[in-house]
Amino acid sequence: MDIAVETVTDIVMRLRAIEVKEGNTDPDSGSNPIDDGATDVLISGTDDATESEVRGLIAGLDDDSRAELLALLYVGRGDMEPEEWSEAVRFAREREAAGEGAVRELLGSPDAGDLLEEGLDAMGLSPELPQA
């Protein structure tokens, strides 16, 4: 596997930051976070840079790294086994070529951060990640 574990770890942390966000549950939000009990911190909004950061980080990877990132998702999700790594990477490249790329698949998968971590574990790589 050529993608750096640190890169995957960074993406996992950012995906988890997105996954804990929820829709607008405080429509009458005040202008003062203290008055609101700071509830808006976990609400996705148009000024939230986290998703755009993940998009940029993944888009900035080379083709091989993006394919391996997707392959880790497939292994973590149980679609493929670690022994099928080269097949998982090949399938990921096909998905990228078809326009169904890593950004779309990762942001569209619930618990993508956990699945990537499980993929790393299955491949025998255990980064230091705080537990979700």
mmCIF file of C-alpha atoms in Angstrom:
data_model
loop_
_atom_site.group_PDB
_atom_site.id
_atom_site.type_symbol
_atom_site.label_atom_id
_atom_site.label_comp_id
_atom_site.label_asym_id
_atom_site.label_seq_id
_atom_site.Cartn_x
_atom_site.Cartn_y
_atom_site.Cartn_z
ATOM 1 C CA MET A 1 0.000 0.000 0.000
ATOM 2 C CA ASP A 2 1.512 3.300 -1.095
ATOM 3 C CA ILE A 3 -0.835 5.860 0.483
ATOM 4 C CA ALA A 4 0.652 7.167 3.720
ATOM 5 C CA VAL A 5 -1.112 6.020 6.875
ATOM 6 C CA GLU A 6 -0.830 9.593 8.171
ATOM 7 C CA THR A 7 -2.786 10.826 5.144
ATOM 8 C CA VAL A 8 -5.540 8.283 5.762
ATOM 9 C CA THR A 9 -5.554 9.232 9.454
ATOM 10 C CA ASP A 10 -5.998 12.906 8.554
ATOM 11 C CA ILE A 11 -8.909 12.064 6.253
ATOM 12 C CA VAL A 12 -10.471 9.824 8.932
ATOM 13 C CA MET A 13 -10.355 12.648 11.479
ATOM 14 C CA ARG A 14 -11.903 15.119 9.042
ATOM 15 C CA LEU A 15 -14.615 12.658 7.999
ATOM 16 C CA ARG A 16 -15.491 12.103 11.648
ATOM 17 C CA ALA A 17 -15.790 15.861 12.115
ATOM 18 C CA ILE A 18 -18.349 15.873 9.304
ATOM 19 C CA GLU A 19 -20.175 12.778 10.560
ATOM 20 C CA VAL A 20 -20.936 14.310 13.966
ATOM 21 C CA LYS A 21 -22.615 17.302 12.380
ATOM 22 C CA GLU A 22 -26.368 17.348 11.999
ATOM 23 C CA GLY A 23 -28.899 19.449 10.168
ATOM 24 C CA ASN A 24 -30.325 22.687 11.448
ATOM 25 C CA THR A 25 -31.951 21.861 14.787
ATOM 26 C CA ASP A 26 -31.840 25.407 16.137
ATOM 27 C CA PRO A 27 -33.688 27.531 13.567
ATOM 28 C CA ASP A 28 -34.073 30.427 16.012
ATOM 29 C CA SER A 29 -30.386 30.642 16.714
ATOM 30 C CA GLY A 30 -29.245 33.788 18.459
ATOM 31 C CA SER A 31 -26.155 35.714 17.625
ATOM 32 C CA ASN A 32 -24.399 34.769 20.829
ATOM 33 C CA PRO A 33 -23.097 31.176 21.117
ATOM 34 C CA ILE A 34 -23.126 31.362 24.918
ATOM 35 C CA ASP A 35 -26.820 32.237 24.936
ATOM 36 C CA ASP A 36 -27.478 29.278 22.634
ATOM 37 C CA GLY A 37 -25.444 26.901 24.777
ATOM 38 C CA ALA A 38 -22.992 26.570 21.853
ATOM 39 C CA THR A 39 -25.366 24.092 20.141
ATOM 40 C CA ASP A 40 -24.591 25.506 16.698
ATOM 41 C CA VAL A 41 -21.072 24.035 16.818
ATOM 42 C CA LEU A 42 -22.427 20.623 15.723
ATOM 43 C CA ILE A 43 -24.657 21.948 12.960
ATOM 44 C CA SER A 44 -23.620 21.844 9.326
ATOM 45 C CA GLY A 45 -23.858 25.137 7.576
ATOM 46 C CA THR A 46 -22.880 26.895 4.425
ATOM 47 C CA ASP A 47 -19.882 28.445 6.174
ATOM 48 C CA ASP A 48 -18.584 25.055 7.366
ATOM 49 C CA ALA A 49 -15.203 24.439 5.751
ATOM 50 C CA THR A 50 -14.790 20.840 6.932
ATOM 51 C CA GLU A 51 -16.440 19.188 3.920
ATOM 52 C CA SER A 52 -14.628 21.421 1.470
ATOM 53 C CA GLU A 53 -11.351 20.600 3.249
ATOM 54 C CA VAL A 54 -12.009 16.868 2.817
ATOM 55 C CA ARG A 55 -12.926 17.390 -0.827
ATOM 56 C CA GLY A 56 -9.709 19.341 -1.413
ATOM 57 C CA LEU A 57 -7.554 16.869 0.472
ATOM 58 C CA ILE A 58 -8.887 13.878 -1.483
ATOM 59 C CA ALA A 59 -8.822 15.721 -4.809
ATOM 60 C CA GLY A 60 -5.185 16.646 -4.128
ATOM 61 C CA LEU A 61 -4.145 13.002 -3.875
ATOM 62 C CA ASP A 62 -2.590 11.331 -6.888
ATOM 63 C CA ASP A 63 -4.651 8.742 -8.779
ATOM 64 C CA ASP A 64 -2.998 5.778 -7.062
ATOM 65 C CA SER A 65 -3.586 7.191 -3.576
ATOM 66 C CA ARG A 66 -7.246 7.962 -4.313
ATOM 67 C CA ALA A 67 -7.721 4.402 -5.574
ATOM 68 C CA GLU A 68 -6.071 2.985 -2.462
ATOM 69 C CA LEU A 69 -8.209 5.184 -0.224
ATOM 70 C CA LEU A 70 -11.334 3.782 -1.862
ATOM 71 C CA ALA A 71 -9.917 0.261 -1.646
ATOM 72 C CA LEU A 72 -9.470 0.761 2.113
ATOM 73 C CA LEU A 73 -13.136 1.732 2.306
ATOM 74 C CA TYR A 74 -14.121 -1.464 0.464
ATOM 75 C CA VAL A 75 -11.987 -3.611 2.774
ATOM 76 C CA GLY A 76 -13.264 -1.818 5.887
ATOM 77 C CA ARG A 77 -16.856 -2.191 4.741
ATOM 78 C CA GLY A 78 -16.339 -5.899 4.112
ATOM 79 C CA ASP A 79 -16.936 -5.703 0.364
ATOM 80 C CA MET A 80 -13.479 -7.178 -0.197
ATOM 81 C CA GLU A 81 -10.922 -8.985 1.914
ATOM 82 C CA PRO A 82 -7.354 -7.805 2.551
ATOM 83 C CA GLU A 83 -6.160 -10.675 0.373
ATOM 84 C CA GLU A 84 -8.075 -9.077 -2.520
ATOM 85 C CA TRP A 85 -6.194 -5.782 -2.201
ATOM 86 C CA SER A 86 -5.073 -5.541 -5.829
ATOM 87 C CA GLU A 87 -8.621 -6.356 -6.990
ATOM 88 C CA ALA A 88 -10.009 -3.684 -4.615
ATOM 89 C CA VAL A 89 -7.583 -1.092 -6.031
ATOM 90 C CA ARG A 90 -8.466 -2.081 -9.602
ATOM 91 C CA PHE A 91 -12.185 -1.770 -8.826
ATOM 92 C CA ALA A 92 -11.591 1.626 -7.203
ATOM 93 C CA ARG A 93 -9.769 2.819 -10.333
ATOM 94 C CA GLU A 94 -12.737 1.717 -12.442
ATOM 95 C CA ARG A 95 -15.098 3.667 -10.180
ATOM 96 C CA GLU A 96 -12.887 6.749 -10.497
ATOM 97 C CA ALA A 97 -12.825 6.409 -14.294
ATOM 98 C CA ALA A 98 -16.626 6.107 -14.345
ATOM 99 C CA GLY A 99 -16.907 9.416 -12.485
ATOM 100 C CA GLU A 100 -17.961 7.847 -9.192
ATOM 101 C CA GLY A 101 -14.865 8.975 -7.386
ATOM 102 C CA ALA A 102 -13.456 8.813 -3.906
ATOM 103 C CA VAL A 103 -14.875 12.153 -2.775
ATOM 104 C CA ARG A 104 -18.418 11.215 -3.700
ATOM 105 C CA GLU A 105 -18.203 7.717 -2.281
ATOM 106 C CA LEU A 106 -16.516 8.683 0.984
ATOM 107 C CA LEU A 107 -18.783 11.637 1.697
ATOM 108 C CA GLY A 108 -21.800 9.535 0.756
ATOM 109 C CA SER A 109 -20.932 6.601 3.026
ATOM 110 C CA PRO A 110 -22.189 6.698 6.592
ATOM 111 C CA ASP A 111 -19.352 6.149 9.049
ATOM 112 C CA ALA A 112 -16.726 6.432 6.304
ATOM 113 C CA GLY A 113 -14.098 7.434 8.871
ATOM 114 C CA ASP A 114 -14.704 4.293 10.915
ATOM 115 C CA LEU A 115 -14.725 2.149 7.769
ATOM 116 C CA LEU A 116 -11.364 3.549 6.653
ATOM 117 C CA GLU A 117 -9.951 2.826 10.097
ATOM 118 C CA GLU A 118 -11.317 -0.738 9.918
ATOM 119 C CA GLY A 119 -9.731 -1.068 6.475
ATOM 120 C CA LEU A 120 -6.363 -0.015 7.889
ATOM 121 C CA ASP A 121 -6.752 -2.488 10.753
ATOM 122 C CA ALA A 122 -7.626 -5.285 8.330
ATOM 123 C CA MET A 123 -4.468 -4.479 6.365
ATOM 124 C CA GLY A 124 -2.415 -4.756 9.545
ATOM 125 C CA LEU A 125 -1.924 -1.008 9.957
ATOM 126 C CA SER A 126 -3.004 0.573 13.214
ATOM 127 C CA PRO A 127 -2.729 4.339 13.363
ATOM 128 C CA GLU A 128 -3.151 6.228 16.609
ATOM 129 C CA LEU A 129 -6.698 7.538 16.332
ATOM 130 C CA PRO A 130 -8.932 8.785 19.138
ATOM 131 C CA GLN A 131 -11.977 6.563 19.494
ATOM 132 C CA ALA A 132 -15.237 7.930 18.103
#
